[in-house]
PDB file of N, CA and C in Angstrom:
ATOM      1  N   MET A   1       0.819  -1.193   0.000  1.00 48.00           N
ATOM      2  CA  MET A   1       0.000   0.000   0.000  1.00 48.00           C
ATOM      3  C   MET A   1       0.860   1.253   0.000  1.00 48.00           C
ATOM      4  N   ALA A   2       1.928   1.280   0.791  1.00 52.00           N
ATOM      5  CA  ALA A   2       2.795   2.449   0.871  1.00 52.00           C
ATOM      6  C   ALA A   2       3.478   2.706  -0.464  1.00 52.00           C
ATOM      7  N   ARG A   3       3.882   1.624  -1.148  1.00 51.00           N
ATOM      8  CA  ARG A   3       4.555   1.765  -2.435  1.00 51.00           C
ATOM      9  C   ARG A   3       3.620   2.400  -3.473  1.00 51.00           C
ATOM     10  N   THR A   4       2.365   2.040  -3.438  1.00 47.00           N
ATOM     11  CA  THR A   4       1.377   2.611  -4.350  1.00 47.00           C
ATOM     12  C   THR A   4       1.197   4.097  -4.070  1.00 47.00           C
ATOM     13  N   SER A   5       1.158   4.488  -2.787  1.00 48.00           N
ATOM     14  CA  SER A   5       0.998   5.897  -2.416  1.00 48.00           C
ATOM     15  C   SER A   5       2.175   6.724  -2.898  1.00 48.00           C
ATOM     16  N   VAL A   6       3.400   6.203  -2.741  1.00 42.00           N
ATOM     17  CA  VAL A   6       4.598   6.911  -3.184  1.00 42.00           C
ATOM     18  C   VAL A   6       4.583   7.066  -4.695  1.00 42.00           C
ATOM     19  N   SER A   7       4.234   6.004  -5.403  1.00 48.00           N
ATOM     20  CA  SER A   7       4.169   6.072  -6.864  1.00 48.00           C
ATOM     21  C   SER A   7       3.130   7.093  -7.310  1.00 48.00           C
ATOM     22  N   TYR A   8       1.986   7.086  -6.685  1.00 46.00           N
ATOM     23  CA  TYR A   8       0.927   8.022  -7.017  1.00 46.00           C
ATOM     24  C   TYR A   8       1.409   9.458  -6.790  1.00 46.00           C
ATOM     25  N   PHE A   9       2.077   9.700  -5.658  1.00 44.00           N
ATOM     26  CA  PHE A   9       2.611  11.030  -5.350  1.00 44.00           C
ATOM     27  C   PHE A   9       3.615  11.462  -6.417  1.00 44.00           C
ATOM     28  N   LEU A  10       4.523  10.583  -6.807  1.00 43.00           N
ATOM     29  CA  LEU A  10       5.532  10.925  -7.808  1.00 43.00           C
ATOM     30  C   LEU A  10       4.901  11.262  -9.149  1.00 43.00           C
ATOM     31  N   ILE A  11       3.864  10.535  -9.518  1.00 48.00           N
ATOM     32  CA  ILE A  11       3.175  10.817 -10.777  1.00 48.00           C
ATOM     33  C   ILE A  11       2.515  12.196 -10.718  1.00 48.00           C
ATOM     34  N   LEU A  12       1.843  12.502  -9.609  1.00 41.00           N
ATOM     35  CA  LEU A  12       1.198  13.806  -9.464  1.00 41.00           C
ATOM     36  C   LEU A  12       2.228  14.932  -9.447  1.00 41.00           C
ATOM     37  N   PHE A  13       3.330  14.727  -8.729  1.00 46.00           N
ATOM     38  CA  PHE A  13       4.374  15.740  -8.630  1.00 46.00           C
ATOM     39  C   PHE A  13       4.982  16.008 -10.003  1.00 46.00           C
ATOM     40  N   THR A  14       5.263  14.946 -10.758  1.00 48.00           N
ATOM     41  CA  THR A  14       5.840  15.096 -12.093  1.00 48.00           C
ATOM     42  C   THR A  14       4.879  15.839 -13.010  1.00 48.00           C
ATOM     43  N   ALA A  15       3.609  15.491 -12.954  1.00 47.00           N
ATOM     44  CA  ALA A  15       2.609  16.164 -13.783  1.00 47.00           C
ATOM     45  C   ALA A  15       2.507  17.643 -13.416  1.00 47.00           C
ATOM     46  N   ALA A  16       2.533  17.947 -12.138  1.00 45.00           N
ATOM     47  CA  ALA A  16       2.456  19.335 -11.693  1.00 45.00           C
ATOM     48  C   ALA A  16       3.702  20.108 -12.107  1.00 45.00           C
ATOM     49  N   SER A  17       4.862  19.473 -12.047  1.00 45.00           N
ATOM     50  CA  SER A  17       6.109  20.125 -12.453  1.00 45.00           C
ATOM     51  C   SER A  17       6.101  20.435 -13.938  1.00 45.00           C
ATOM     52  N   VAL A  18       5.660  19.480 -14.747  1.00 44.00           N
ATOM     53  CA  VAL A  18       5.644  19.655 -16.197  1.00 44.00           C
ATOM     54  C   VAL A  18       4.679  20.762 -16.589  1.00 44.00           C
ATOM     55  N   THR A  19       3.559  20.872 -15.897  1.00 43.00           N
ATOM     56  CA  THR A  19       2.562  21.883 -16.236  1.00 43.00           C
ATOM     57  C   THR A  19       2.866  23.236 -15.603  1.00 43.00           C
ATOM     58  N   GLY A  20       3.913  23.298 -14.796  1.00 49.00           N
ATOM     59  CA  GLY A  20       4.303  24.568 -14.199  1.00 49.00           C
ATOM     60  C   GLY A  20       3.627  24.874 -12.886  1.00 49.00           C
ATOM     61  N   LEU A  21       2.849  23.934 -12.357  1.00 47.00           N
ATOM     62  CA  LEU A  21       2.190  24.167 -11.081  1.00 47.00           C
ATOM     63  C   LEU A  21       3.159  24.091  -9.912  1.00 47.00           C
ATOM     64  N   VAL A  22       4.240  23.364 -10.082  1.00 45.00           N
ATOM     65  CA  VAL A  22       5.270  23.247  -9.049  1.00 45.00           C
ATOM     66  C   VAL A  22       6.585  23.664  -9.691  1.00 45.00           C
ATOM     67  N   PRO A  23       7.360  24.593  -9.071  1.00 49.00           N
ATOM     68  CA  PRO A  23       8.627  24.976  -9.661  1.00 49.00           C
ATOM     69  C   PRO A  23       9.562  23.778  -9.774  1.00 49.00           C
ATOM     70  N   ALA A  24      10.408  23.806 -10.773  1.00 46.00           N
ATOM     71  CA  ALA A  24      11.367  22.717 -10.974  1.00 46.00           C
ATOM     72  C   ALA A  24      12.278  22.595  -9.768  1.00 46.00           C
ATOM     73  N   LEU A  25      12.694  21.377  -9.475  1.00 48.00           N
ATOM     74  CA  LEU A  25      13.614  21.160  -8.366  1.00 48.00           C
ATOM     75  C   LEU A  25      14.895  21.927  -8.618  1.00 48.00           C
ATOM     76  N   GLY A  26      15.409  22.564  -7.591  1.00 47.00           N
ATOM     77  CA  GLY A  26      16.652  23.305  -7.713  1.00 47.00           C
ATOM     78  C   GLY A  26      16.464  24.719  -8.219  1.00 47.00           C
ATOM     79  N   ALA A  27      15.273  25.071  -8.650  1.00 50.00           N
ATOM     80  CA  ALA A  27      15.042  26.436  -9.114  1.00 50.00           C
ATOM     81  C   ALA A  27      14.900  27.337  -7.900  1.00 50.00           C
ATOM     82  N   ALA A  28      15.675  28.408  -7.886  1.00 61.00           N
ATOM     83  CA  ALA A  28      15.638  29.328  -6.749  1.00 61.00           C
ATOM     84  C   ALA A  28      14.403  30.219  -6.860  1.00 61.00           C
ATOM     85  N   ALA A  29      13.722  30.366  -5.757  1.00 66.00           N
ATOM     86  CA  ALA A  29      12.576  31.260  -5.724  1.00 66.00           C
ATOM     87  C   ALA A  29      13.089  32.695  -5.656  1.00 66.00           C
ATOM     88  N   ALA A  30      12.465  33.577  -6.418  1.00 69.00           N
ATOM     89  CA  ALA A  30      12.864  34.982  -6.397  1.00 69.00           C
ATOM     90  C   ALA A  30      12.495  35.582  -5.045  1.00 69.00           C
ATOM     91  N   PRO A  31      13.442  36.301  -4.430  1.00 82.00           N
ATOM     92  CA  PRO A  31      13.122  36.899  -3.132  1.00 82.00           C
ATOM     93  C   PRO A  31      12.050  37.972  -3.299  1.00 82.00           C
ATOM     94  N   GLY A  32      11.133  37.996  -2.398  1.00 89.00           N
ATOM     95  CA  GLY A  32      10.050  38.969  -2.467  1.00 89.00           C
ATOM     96  C   GLY A  32      10.324  40.163  -1.586  1.00 89.00           C
ATOM     97  N   PRO A  33       9.396  41.081  -1.540  1.00 93.00           N
ATOM     98  CA  PRO A  33       9.547  42.255  -0.690  1.00 93.00           C
ATOM     99  C   PRO A  33       9.696  41.858   0.778  1.00 93.00           C
ATOM    100  N   VAL A  34      10.406  42.684   1.520  1.00 97.00           N
ATOM    101  CA  VAL A  34      10.679  42.437   2.933  1.00 97.00           C
ATOM    102  C   VAL A  34      10.017  43.541   3.749  1.00 97.00           C
ATOM    103  N   ILE A  35       9.580  43.207   4.951  1.00 98.00           N
ATOM    104  CA  ILE A  35       9.030  44.199   5.870  1.00 98.00           C
ATOM    105  C   ILE A  35      10.118  44.531   6.890  1.00 98.00           C
ATOM    106  N   HIS A  36      10.393  45.825   7.049  1.00 98.00           N
ATOM    107  CA  HIS A  36      11.396  46.311   7.998  1.00 98.00           C
ATOM    108  C   HIS A  36      10.688  47.097   9.097  1.00 98.00           C
ATOM    109  N   GLU A  37      11.221  47.005  10.292  1.00 98.00           N
ATOM    110  CA  GLU A  37      10.628  47.700  11.438  1.00 98.00           C
ATOM    111  C   GLU A  37      11.544  48.819  11.916  1.00 98.00           C
ATOM    112  N   VAL A  38      10.972  49.991  12.174  1.00 98.00           N
ATOM    113  CA  VAL A  38      11.669  51.089  12.837  1.00 98.00           C
ATOM    114  C   VAL A  38      10.878  51.384  14.101  1.00 98.00           C
ATOM    115  N   THR A  39      11.547  51.296  15.226  1.00 98.00           N
ATOM    116  CA  THR A  39      10.909  51.559  16.513  1.00 98.00           C
ATOM    117  C   THR A  39      11.135  53.018  16.888  1.00 98.00           C
ATOM    118  N   ILE A  40      10.092  53.651  17.334  1.00 98.00           N
ATOM    119  CA  ILE A  40      10.196  55.011  17.869  1.00 98.00           C
ATOM    120  C   ILE A  40      10.043  54.869  19.376  1.00 98.00           C
ATOM    121  N   ASN A  41      11.128  55.190  20.091  1.00 98.00           N
ATOM    122  CA  ASN A  41      11.122  55.026  21.543  1.00 98.00           C
ATOM    123  C   ASN A  41      12.200  55.922  22.134  1.00 98.00           C
ATOM    124  N   GLY A  42      11.896  56.590  23.221  1.00 98.00           N
ATOM    125  CA  GLY A  42      12.875  57.450  23.855  1.00 98.00           C
ATOM    126  C   GLY A  42      13.245  58.635  22.979  1.00 98.00           C
ATOM    127  N   VAL A  43      12.304  59.120  22.180  1.00 98.00           N
ATOM    128  CA  VAL A  43      12.482  60.240  21.271  1.00 98.00           C
ATOM    129  C   VAL A  43      13.635  59.981  20.295  1.00 98.00           C
ATOM    130  N   ARG A  44      13.637  58.768  19.727  1.00 98.00           N
ATOM    131  CA  ARG A  44      14.617  58.431  18.687  1.00 98.00           C
ATOM    132  C   ARG A  44      14.076  57.322  17.804  1.00 98.00           C
ATOM    133  N   PHE A  45      14.624  57.257  16.586  1.00 98.00           N
ATOM    134  CA  PHE A  45      14.308  56.183  15.651  1.00 98.00           C
ATOM    135  C   PHE A  45      15.348  55.080  15.823  1.00 98.00           C
ATOM    136  N   ASP A  46      14.899  53.838  15.843  1.00 98.00           N
ATOM    137  CA  ASP A  46      15.829  52.710  15.962  1.00 98.00           C
ATOM    138  C   ASP A  46      15.423  51.620  14.978  1.00 98.00           C
ATOM    139  N   PRO A  47      16.230  51.341  13.959  1.00 98.00           N
ATOM    140  CA  PRO A  47      17.558  51.902  13.707  1.00 98.00           C
ATOM    141  C   PRO A  47      17.457  53.306  13.105  1.00 98.00           C
ATOM    142  N   GLN A  48      18.514  54.074  13.294  1.00 98.00           N
ATOM    143  CA  GLN A  48      18.550  55.424  12.735  1.00 98.00           C
ATOM    144  C   GLN A  48      18.839  55.391  11.235  1.00 98.00           C
ATOM    145  N   GLU A  49      19.572  54.391  10.784  1.00 98.00           N
ATOM    146  CA  GLU A  49      19.835  54.208   9.352  1.00 98.00           C
ATOM    147  C   GLU A  49      19.327  52.842   8.942  1.00 98.00           C
ATOM    148  N   LEU A  50      18.646  52.805   7.794  1.00 98.00           N
ATOM    149  CA  LEU A  50      18.064  51.556   7.323  1.00 98.00           C
ATOM    150  C   LEU A  50      18.216  51.472   5.813  1.00 98.00           C
ATOM    151  N   ALA A  51      18.738  50.347   5.337  1.00 98.00           N
ATOM    152  CA  ALA A  51      18.867  50.100   3.894  1.00 98.00           C
ATOM    153  C   ALA A  51      17.818  49.072   3.489  1.00 98.00           C
ATOM    154  N   VAL A  52      17.069  49.386   2.434  1.00 98.00           N
ATOM    155  CA  VAL A  52      15.998  48.518   1.949  1.00 98.00           C
ATOM    156  C   VAL A  52      16.082  48.428   0.434  1.00 98.00           C
ATOM    157  N   LYS A  53      15.289  47.559  -0.142  1.00 98.00           N
ATOM    158  CA  LYS A  53      15.179  47.418  -1.598  1.00 98.00           C
ATOM    159  C   LYS A  53      13.857  48.036  -2.054  1.00 98.00           C
ATOM    160  N   ILE A  54      13.811  48.409  -3.327  1.00 97.00           N
ATOM    161  CA  ILE A  54      12.548  48.892  -3.893  1.00 97.00           C
ATOM    162  C   ILE A  54      11.494  47.791  -3.710  1.00 97.00           C
ATOM    163  N   GLY A  55      10.321  48.171  -3.262  1.00 98.00           N
ATOM    164  CA  GLY A  55       9.242  47.220  -3.010  1.00 98.00           C
ATOM    165  C   GLY A  55       9.133  46.792  -1.559  1.00 98.00           C
ATOM    166  N   ASP A  56      10.204  47.009  -0.775  1.00 98.00           N
ATOM    167  CA  ASP A  56      10.150  46.671   0.653  1.00 98.00           C
ATOM    168  C   ASP A  56       9.238  47.657   1.381  1.00 98.00           C
ATOM    169  N   THR A  57       8.682  47.204   2.492  1.00 98.00           N
ATOM    170  CA  THR A  57       7.820  48.042   3.320  1.00 98.00           C
ATOM    171  C   THR A  57       8.522  48.328   4.632  1.00 98.00           C
ATOM    172  N   ILE A  58       8.425  49.567   5.071  1.00 98.00           N
ATOM    173  CA  ILE A  58       8.994  49.980   6.349  1.00 98.00           C
ATOM    174  C   ILE A  58       7.836  50.357   7.249  1.00 98.00           C
ATOM    175  N   ILE A  59       7.859  49.841   8.474  1.00 98.00           N
ATOM    176  CA  ILE A  59       6.814  50.153   9.448  1.00 98.00           C
ATOM    177  C   ILE A  59       7.457  50.875  10.623  1.00 98.00           C
ATOM    178  N   TRP A  60       7.007  52.105  10.868  1.00 98.00           N
ATOM    179  CA  TRP A  60       7.438  52.866  12.032  1.00 98.00           C
ATOM    180  C   TRP A  60       6.390  52.662  13.115  1.00 98.00           C
ATOM    181  N   THR A  61       6.819  52.207  14.305  1.00 98.00           N
ATOM    182  CA  THR A  61       5.902  51.978  15.422  1.00 98.00           C
ATOM    183  C   THR A  61       6.294  52.889  16.571  1.00 98.00           C
ATOM    184  N   ASN A  62       5.336  53.678  17.033  1.00 98.00           N
ATOM    185  CA  ASN A  62       5.569  54.663  18.085  1.00 98.00           C
ATOM    186  C   ASN A  62       5.314  54.063  19.460  1.00 98.00           C
ATOM    187  N   HIS A  63       6.392  53.875  20.218  1.00 98.00           N
ATOM    188  CA  HIS A  63       6.281  53.351  21.584  1.00 98.00           C
ATOM    189  C   HIS A  63       6.359  54.461  22.629  1.00 98.00           C
ATOM    190  N   ASP A  64       6.519  55.695  22.193  1.00 98.00           N
ATOM    191  CA  ASP A  64       6.528  56.822  23.131  1.00 98.00           C
ATOM    192  C   ASP A  64       5.085  57.178  23.500  1.00 98.00           C
ATOM    193  N   PRO A  65       4.895  57.895  24.613  1.00 98.00           N
ATOM    194  CA  PRO A  65       3.537  58.239  25.047  1.00 98.00           C
ATOM    195  C   PRO A  65       2.962  59.482  24.361  1.00 98.00           C
ATOM    196  N   PHE A  66       3.602  59.960  23.295  1.00 98.00           N
ATOM    197  CA  PHE A  66       3.153  61.146  22.572  1.00 98.00           C
ATOM    198  C   PHE A  66       3.430  60.942  21.088  1.00 98.00           C
ATOM    199  N   PRO A  67       2.790  61.741  20.220  1.00 98.00           N
ATOM    200  CA  PRO A  67       2.921  61.520  18.769  1.00 98.00           C
ATOM    201  C   PRO A  67       4.293  61.921  18.215  1.00 98.00           C
ATOM    202  N   HIS A  68       4.592  61.336  17.052  1.00 98.00           N
ATOM    203  CA  HIS A  68       5.793  61.644  16.283  1.00 98.00           C
ATOM    204  C   HIS A  68       5.422  61.604  14.803  1.00 98.00           C
ATOM    205  N   THR A  69       6.352  62.075  13.955  1.00 98.00           N
ATOM    206  CA  THR A  69       6.207  61.897  12.518  1.00 98.00           C
ATOM    207  C   THR A  69       7.485  61.264  11.984  1.00 98.00           C
ATOM    208  N   ALA A  70       7.401  60.726  10.797  1.00 98.00           N
ATOM    209  CA  ALA A  70       8.568  60.285  10.022  1.00 98.00           C
ATOM    210  C   ALA A  70       8.407  60.990   8.676  1.00 98.00           C
ATOM    211  N   THR A  71       9.132  62.096   8.513  1.00 98.00           N
ATOM    212  CA  THR A  71       8.947  62.953   7.347  1.00 98.00           C
ATOM    213  C   THR A  71      10.276  63.150   6.627  1.00 98.00           C
ATOM    214  N   ALA A  72      10.337  62.724   5.373  1.00 98.00           N
ATOM    215  CA  ALA A  72      11.560  62.879   4.580  1.00 98.00           C
ATOM    216  C   ALA A  72      11.828  64.356   4.338  1.00 98.00           C
ATOM    217  N   VAL A  73      13.109  64.727   4.381  1.00 96.00           N
ATOM    218  CA  VAL A  73      13.506  66.118   4.193  1.00 96.00           C
ATOM    219  C   VAL A  73      12.973  66.651   2.861  1.00 96.00           C
ATOM    220  N   GLY A  74      13.034  65.847   1.793  1.00 94.00           N
ATOM    221  CA  GLY A  74      12.523  66.251   0.484  1.00 94.00           C
ATOM    222  C   GLY A  74      11.050  65.945   0.292  1.00 94.00           C
ATOM    223  N   LYS A  75      10.364  65.546   1.357  1.00 92.00           N
ATOM    224  CA  LYS A  75       8.921  65.222   1.336  1.00 92.00           C
ATOM    225  C   LYS A  75       8.580  64.012   0.475  1.00 92.00           C
ATOM    226  N   GLN A  76       9.556  63.099   0.245  1.00 95.00           N
ATOM    227  CA  GLN A  76       9.249  61.881  -0.514  1.00 95.00           C
ATOM    228  C   GLN A  76       8.255  61.014   0.248  1.00 95.00           C
ATOM    229  N   PHE A  77       8.268  61.099   1.560  1.00 98.00           N
ATOM    230  CA  PHE A  77       7.256  60.432   2.375  1.00 98.00           C
ATOM    231  C   PHE A  77       6.991  61.288   3.604  1.00 98.00           C
ATOM    232  N   ASN A  78       5.773  61.165   4.128  1.00 98.00           N
ATOM    233  CA  ASN A  78       5.375  61.917   5.311  1.00 98.00           C
ATOM    234  C   ASN A  78       4.283  61.141   6.033  1.00 98.00           C
ATOM    235  N   SER A  79       4.601  60.686   7.216  1.00 98.00           N
ATOM    236  CA  SER A  79       3.654  59.872   7.975  1.00 98.00           C
ATOM    237  C   SER A  79       2.503  60.677   8.568  1.00 98.00           C
ATOM    238  N   ARG A  80       2.672  61.982   8.643  1.00 98.00           N
ATOM    239  CA  ARG A  80       1.800  62.824   9.462  1.00 98.00           C
ATOM    240  C   ARG A  80       1.987  62.334  10.903  1.00 98.00           C
ATOM    241  N   GLU A  81       1.139  62.716  11.819  1.00 98.00           N
ATOM    242  CA  GLU A  81       1.343  62.309  13.219  1.00 98.00           C
ATOM    243  C   GLU A  81       1.035  60.831  13.410  1.00 98.00           C
ATOM    244  N   ILE A  82       1.974  60.139  14.040  1.00 98.00           N
ATOM    245  CA  ILE A  82       1.779  58.737  14.433  1.00 98.00           C
ATOM    246  C   ILE A  82       1.464  58.773  15.925  1.00 98.00           C
ATOM    247  N   PRO A  83       0.228  58.502  16.318  1.00 98.00           N
ATOM    248  CA  PRO A  83      -0.127  58.566  17.742  1.00 98.00           C
ATOM    249  C   PRO A  83       0.616  57.510  18.570  1.00 98.00           C
ATOM    250  N   ALA A  84       0.669  57.735  19.864  1.00 98.00           N
ATOM    251  CA  ALA A  84       1.274  56.778  20.792  1.00 98.00           C
ATOM    252  C   ALA A  84       0.627  55.407  20.608  1.00 98.00           C
ATOM    253  N   GLY A  85       1.466  54.376  20.518  1.00 98.00           N
ATOM    254  CA  GLY A  85       0.971  53.012  20.383  1.00 98.00           C
ATOM    255  C   GLY A  85       0.518  52.630  18.983  1.00 98.00           C
ATOM    256  N   ARG A  86       0.690  53.506  18.011  1.00 98.00           N
ATOM    257  CA  ARG A  86       0.246  53.220  16.647  1.00 98.00           C
ATOM    258  C   ARG A  86       1.428  53.095  15.696  1.00 98.00           C
ATOM    259  N   SER A  87       1.159  52.669  14.479  1.00 98.00           N
ATOM    260  CA  SER A  87       2.193  52.470  13.465  1.00 98.00           C
ATOM    261  C   SER A  87       1.805  53.159  12.172  1.00 98.00           C
ATOM    262  N   TRP A  88       2.816  53.329  11.323  1.00 98.00           N
ATOM    263  CA  TRP A  88       2.618  53.847   9.967  1.00 98.00           C
ATOM    264  C   TRP A  88       3.535  53.085   9.046  1.00 98.00           C
ATOM    265  N   LYS A  89       3.059  52.737   7.851  1.00 98.00           N
ATOM    266  CA  LYS A  89       3.908  51.987   6.932  1.00 98.00           C
ATOM    267  C   LYS A  89       4.062  52.725   5.617  1.00 98.00           C
ATOM    268  N   TYR A  90       5.207  52.454   4.989  1.00 98.00           N
ATOM    269  CA  TYR A  90       5.571  53.083   3.724  1.00 98.00           C
ATOM    270  C   TYR A  90       6.251  52.033   2.864  1.00 98.00           C
ATOM    271  N   THR A  91       5.885  51.970   1.600  1.00 98.00           N
ATOM    272  CA  THR A  91       6.526  51.047   0.662  1.00 98.00           C
ATOM    273  C   THR A  91       7.477  51.843  -0.223  1.00 98.00           C
ATOM    274  N   ALA A  92       8.751  51.439  -0.221  1.00 98.00           N
ATOM    275  CA  ALA A  92       9.781  52.143  -0.992  1.00 98.00           C
ATOM    276  C   ALA A  92       9.544  51.928  -2.483  1.00 98.00           C
ATOM    277  N   ARG A  93       9.458  53.014  -3.236  1.00 96.00           N
ATOM    278  CA  ARG A  93       9.168  52.948  -4.674  1.00 96.00           C
ATOM    279  C   ARG A  93      10.273  53.546  -5.539  1.00 96.00           C
ATOM    280  N   LYS A  94      11.218  54.285  -4.916  1.00 96.00           N
ATOM    281  CA  LYS A  94      12.235  54.996  -5.679  1.00 96.00           C
ATOM    282  C   LYS A  94      13.594  54.861  -4.996  1.00 96.00           C
ATOM    283  N   LYS A  95      14.639  54.589  -5.803  1.00 97.00           N
ATOM    284  CA  LYS A  95      15.994  54.499  -5.263  1.00 97.00           C
ATOM    285  C   LYS A  95      16.457  55.864  -4.778  1.00 97.00           C
ATOM    286  N   GLY A  96      17.293  55.834  -3.744  1.00 98.00           N
ATOM    287  CA  GLY A  96      17.875  57.078  -3.260  1.00 98.00           C
ATOM    288  C   GLY A  96      18.163  57.015  -1.776  1.00 98.00           C
ATOM    289  N   VAL A  97      18.732  58.097  -1.282  1.00 98.00           N
ATOM    290  CA  VAL A  97      19.012  58.250   0.149  1.00 98.00           C
ATOM    291  C   VAL A  97      18.078  59.345   0.647  1.00 98.00           C
ATOM    292  N   PHE A  98      17.269  58.996   1.635  1.00 98.00           N
ATOM    293  CA  PHE A  98      16.237  59.894   2.110  1.00 98.00           C
ATOM    294  C   PHE A  98      16.399  60.174   3.603  1.00 98.00           C
ATOM    295  N   PRO A  99      17.061  61.288   3.956  1.00 98.00           N
ATOM    296  CA  PRO A  99      17.110  61.668   5.369  1.00 98.00           C
ATOM    297  C   PRO A  99      15.695  62.066   5.804  1.00 98.00           C
ATOM    298  N   TYR A 100      15.367  61.726   7.039  1.00 98.00           N
ATOM    299  CA  TYR A 100      14.038  62.088   7.539  1.00 98.00           C
ATOM    300  C   TYR A 100      14.134  62.501   8.998  1.00 98.00           C
ATOM    301  N   ALA A 101      13.078  63.137   9.482  1.00 98.00           N
ATOM    302  CA  ALA A 101      13.046  63.629  10.855  1.00 98.00           C
ATOM    303  C   ALA A 101      11.619  63.584  11.367  1.00 98.00           C
ATOM    304  N   CYS A 102      11.487  63.801  12.658  1.00 98.00           N
ATOM    305  CA  CYS A 102      10.177  64.010  13.272  1.00 98.00           C
ATOM    306  C   CYS A 102       9.926  65.513  13.247  1.00 98.00           C
ATOM    307  N   LEU A 103       8.844  65.941  12.610  1.00 98.00           N
ATOM    308  CA  LEU A 103       8.548  67.371  12.542  1.00 98.00           C
ATOM    309  C   LEU A 103       8.224  67.959  13.911  1.00 98.00           C
ATOM    310  N   LEU A 104       7.786  67.124  14.840  1.00 98.00           N
ATOM    311  CA  LEU A 104       7.444  67.595  16.182  1.00 98.00           C
ATOM    312  C   LEU A 104       8.660  67.637  17.096  1.00 98.00           C
ATOM    313  N   HIS A 105       9.687  66.863  16.765  1.00 98.00           N
ATOM    314  CA  HIS A 105      10.919  66.771  17.572  1.00 98.00           C
ATOM    315  C   HIS A 105      12.102  66.732  16.603  1.00 98.00           C
ATOM    316  N   PRO A 106      12.560  67.902  16.129  1.00 96.00           N
ATOM    317  CA  PRO A 106      13.540  67.972  15.049  1.00 96.00           C
ATOM    318  C   PRO A 106      14.905  67.353  15.358  1.00 96.00           C
ATOM    319  N   THR A 107      15.168  66.994  16.599  1.00 97.00           N
ATOM    320  CA  THR A 107      16.435  66.321  16.904  1.00 97.00           C
ATOM    321  C   THR A 107      16.350  64.821  16.610  1.00 97.00           C
ATOM    322  N   MET A 108      15.152  64.341  16.336  1.00 98.00           N
ATOM    323  CA  MET A 108      14.969  62.934  15.952  1.00 98.00           C
ATOM    324  C   MET A 108      15.258  62.813  14.460  1.00 98.00           C
ATOM    325  N   LEU A 109      16.356  62.137  14.127  1.00 98.00           N
ATOM    326  CA  LEU A 109      16.771  62.024  12.737  1.00 98.00           C
ATOM    327  C   LEU A 109      16.955  60.574  12.331  1.00 98.00           C
ATOM    328  N   GLY A 110      16.704  60.294  11.064  1.00 98.00           N
ATOM    329  CA  GLY A 110      16.924  58.962  10.513  1.00 98.00           C
ATOM    330  C   GLY A 110      17.272  59.073   9.048  1.00 98.00           C
ATOM    331  N   THR A 111      17.743  57.959   8.478  1.00 98.00           N
ATOM    332  CA  THR A 111      18.062  57.909   7.056  1.00 98.00           C
ATOM    333  C   THR A 111      17.534  56.604   6.475  1.00 98.00           C
ATOM    334  N   LEU A 112      16.793  56.720   5.391  1.00 98.00           N
ATOM    335  CA  LEU A 112      16.305  55.556   4.657  1.00 98.00           C
ATOM    336  C   LEU A 112      17.059  55.483   3.346  1.00 98.00           C
ATOM    337  N   ARG A 113      17.772  54.367   3.112  1.00 98.00           N
ATOM    338  CA  ARG A 113      18.498  54.140   1.857  1.00 98.00           C
ATOM    339  C   ARG A 113      17.736  53.081   1.062  1.00 98.00           C
ATOM    340  N   VAL A 114      17.297  53.461  -0.128  1.00 98.00           N
ATOM    341  CA  VAL A 114      16.553  52.535  -0.976  1.00 98.00           C
ATOM    342  C   VAL A 114      17.453  52.158  -2.152  1.00 98.00           C
ATOM    343  N   GLU A 115      17.749  50.873  -2.255  1.00 96.00           N
ATOM    344  CA  GLU A 115      18.658  50.369  -3.291  1.00 96.00           C
ATOM    345  C   GLU A 115      17.894  49.692  -4.411  1.00 96.00           C
TER     346      GLU A 115
END
């Protein structure tokens, strides 16, 4: 009985591979977008510098008891106010180096590098 099950599985797997339903063995899967986290805590961004790829998503989470923003100097992105305990996400669409700050606390600085 076990031999029949294995044979049946191999036949189905081969058929699925030939029709493209299952990627060929040894074929590397293309890496997909990645989610990156930036923590806002103690009136600072952590990490302060972050390198990502186009298509990656960055999530800023505010752990301070008051609002913050994540606003690019050139206005490529602007979170508006992120309330305490809330998050904001941004998907990188353009290559470049984007310094950013909190508009409410200008000493809070960060850099997003999109490759």
